[in-house]
Amino acid sequence: MMVFRGIAWRLLYLFIVLSGISLGVFALFALAPGDPAEIILRERSEAPDRDQIALLRREMGLDDPWVVQYSRWMKRVCTGQWGESWRSGRPVWTEIAARGPATIELALASFFLVVTGSLFCGIIAAFRQNRIPDRLIQAATVVASAMPSYWLGLMLIYFFSLKMNLLPVTGRGSWPHLVLPAFTLALSVAVLQGRVLRAALIQIMVMDYIRFAVSKGLSPWKIFVRHILRNALAPMATLWGISLGQLLGGAVIVESIFAWPGLGRLTVEAVMGRDIPLVQAIVLLMAMIFVTVNQIVDGLHRQLDPKVGAAG
Amino acid sequence: MNRKTVNGKQRQRLAGGILLLAMVFAAVFAPWLAPADPLKPDLAMCLAPPSGCHLLGTDQLGRCVFSRVMHGTRTSLGGALTASLLALLMGAGMGITAALGPKWLKLPVTALIDMALALPGLILALVIAGLLGASMQSLVIGLALAGWPWWARFVRSLTLSAWEKEFVLAGRVGGVRWGRLLLRYILPQMQAPMLAAATLKTGWIILAFSGLSYLGLGPPPPSPEWGSMLQEAGIYMTRAPWMMLAPGAAITVAVLALNLLGEGLEGSGSP
Amino acid sequence: MTRMENQRLLMVKDLCIAKTDAAGTIIVQGVHFTLDPGEVLGIAGESGSGKTMTVSAVSGLLPDSVTVARGHIIFCGRPIDPMNRKNPGFTRGRDLLMLLQSPLTALNPSLSVGKQIAEALTVAKGISMREARFHAGSLMEMVGLPTSRFGCHPFQLSGGQRQRAVLAMAFGLKPRVLIADEPTAGQDDENRDQILGLLGRLCRDTGAAAILVSHDLRVLSRAAGKLVVIYRGRQVETGPSADIIGNPVHPHTRELVAAMRYLEKASSHST
């Protein structure tokens, strides 16, 4: 953002964006059809009559103007009271805390696969440019990036779990449980980033400073690590950071395929069950994580690329 | 080297275009081409393996998988294309406003774009479509609302860079009217990159469309859709593994075609 | 091979460079020259004549799109395969160092210049990075680059400073043959004199032989004892600089000499 120079402006802008998001999240109440009071009472398996609904509406303040409702809700959000799940009646934090670790585990494992996989594919392809390994990786990239995770996952389960009996079918627990979901989630992201890395490496490999490094008599390993790879890492770090968001999004589907008890599945369950407070909490949390990660990636980019750091 | 990549791009365009045309053909003529009724259950033929009668086998209700995949092209491809187009139109409008609009409008629109970008698109689509209730329309609306921010940012930067080009500058100085400037000077420059991006983005939307439908957010049961077919196939995986083959392959081929076409169009620039 | 030839530091015989494409277009043909210790050879020619290709081939830095089709390169009596990264008895950097045309792109953008100079020293002396950093400072002073610039990244330095950083590396490596491609391109007169002075000092101090490549005979006539003139990929004239400049035979050499005289007159008028 060129308009906003300086950290103060950045923070102010971030604040505007986050409050905008909170307004959007609050508006989810309106988007969902049906009367919240009625939904809650039905979840408690009562056949609600009009008086009960009216009573609960007054209790929840649903009859107040929306500005009042929003400021009340915002006040609670800022003090950490994110409300209770309509379905279970437990605080949403409890629900999220119960599911969070599984998603973190899956996201970290996938992230590791994305980084190592893209490095592996990108480096091999760049250094065997237009030869058989490169062509194979290119072909695999084209197919893998078009393949839906929910198909890949099913086929992996079929072959590795049912046919060969190598890995557990679904669920969470031991290390082997993690293999298929993490791979499914990571594959398409990893191959696409491998291709970006390949292009970056090929571009760098013909640069004058690489030829000069060769002329200086540096060992090929040193040239590769300090001169070629280092210059490719600055743009890659940004991409890897962005991929965390893609992985969080992808987890929604992958967790459902493998019955992985994480936030992604919780999101689907909450959305399908119209459990608005839970949906709001998840969306708000994800937006905060996403925005924070983007800021960190930005900072990291400044560190790795001295030009950006000096300019900003 | 240069000529080789140009030929490569042509080949990509050709391959992608042919595949896509074949899919569109299948979608349009599905009722005449499909060998069986995609909706008619045949309980005597439940979970039958592929045979001469049913090329790709039958599902749990004895419906012909091949016919269902073919009819599914209409739902999945049609839905994704609609959502993609809506996202593009919305995003382009917002992007141009954010780039060239009046000052008081620029900031809120830019902030709105950044807000919408603060969530992974798939989750945004899931929440919107899910809360609207499982149906074709809500899925299309959800995906369009999740897709526009990307377009807005893309169009905004395209517009800004076009706005700074010398001949646009000349037009501005020469007093060309605003609307004419936009239509005749700026939009033609954005056509090629936007066409390539639209193709690639539609691929993503197909994946998301069928993915959400896999989660149960798509058109409700009897209607054939690739994602929900895969979801059913997952249930009957042990008894009828063939069920998951065709829908998944159909999605992959559709996305592959769009990716190839999009990459072939990318950077091919002006005619 | 005669005993006489064995004593030559570097010998290039009938060098022929061609493109690797199907047509195999020849870009450099029939280049011969020899270089003795302490000697400075100038290669002159207009841009695109193939002079950079010639020295790139000698340094083994040809891009993949071209190859050495014919000819020999002999270093200290040992033939060298320029298309091979490793040659027995020949160490890059210490035996032969080529300074590339543009100092703007010859430095790694993401490492500080100090570190890059130190890195060259680790190769030259086989010392650790820590020791090398210590020596790097004195090298920087030697070429007139303030040591306060040690931690600067290349983009923070001017073109002249970058060229000095490159020269500092050459001082550190002490190559037996130094090739400098257009070492003064894009520099103002003052910088040009200083850089040529530094190059001369480097050769005197270390006893290195040098090959200077330039389109500008003013540069070559001052530093080089011997000249090779290349025109459209062919060697058209060779001999002692004084003879060639005093009595140019080939029309192209005459043009270069005329250009030199013109520039000399222009600069003497302006001062």
mmCIF file of C-alpha atoms in Angstrom, chain A residues 24-34 36 60 62 69 73 76 86 276-277 280, chain B residues 131:
data_model
loop_
_atom_site.group_PDB
_atom_site.id
_atom_site.type_symbol
_atom_site.label_atom_id
_atom_site.label_comp_id
_atom_site.label_asym_id
_atom_site.label_seq_id
_atom_site.Cartn_x
_atom_site.Cartn_y
_atom_site.Cartn_z
ATOM 1 C CA GLY A 24 -19.095 -8.475 8.172
ATOM 2 C CA VAL A 25 -18.922 -11.306 10.669
ATOM 3 C CA PHE A 26 -21.622 -9.713 12.749
ATOM 4 C CA ALA A 27 -23.753 -9.432 9.643
ATOM 5 C CA LEU A 28 -23.732 -13.226 9.381
ATOM 6 C CA PHE A 29 -26.617 -13.101 11.866
ATOM 7 C CA ALA A 30 -28.678 -11.384 9.257
ATOM 8 C CA LEU A 31 -27.562 -13.631 6.437
ATOM 9 C CA ALA A 32 -28.675 -16.805 8.133
ATOM 10 C CA PRO A 33 -32.356 -17.423 7.643
ATOM 11 C CA GLY A 34 -34.464 -18.204 10.666
ATOM 12 C CA PRO A 36 -31.835 -17.386 16.321
ATOM 13 C CA MET A 60 -30.534 -11.990 23.867
ATOM 14 C CA LEU A 62 -32.447 -9.385 19.480
ATOM 15 C CA GLN A 69 -26.476 -5.186 19.068
ATOM 16 C CA TRP A 73 -21.310 -7.953 20.529
ATOM 17 C CA ARG A 76 -17.900 -8.981 24.280
ATOM 18 C CA TRP A 86 -25.967 -22.843 19.933
ATOM 19 C CA ILE A 276 -23.848 -18.831 14.099
ATOM 20 C CA PRO A 277 -21.734 -17.935 17.166
ATOM 21 C CA GLN A 280 -18.532 -16.128 13.693
ATOM 22 C CA LEU B 131 -25.701 -20.168 5.559
#
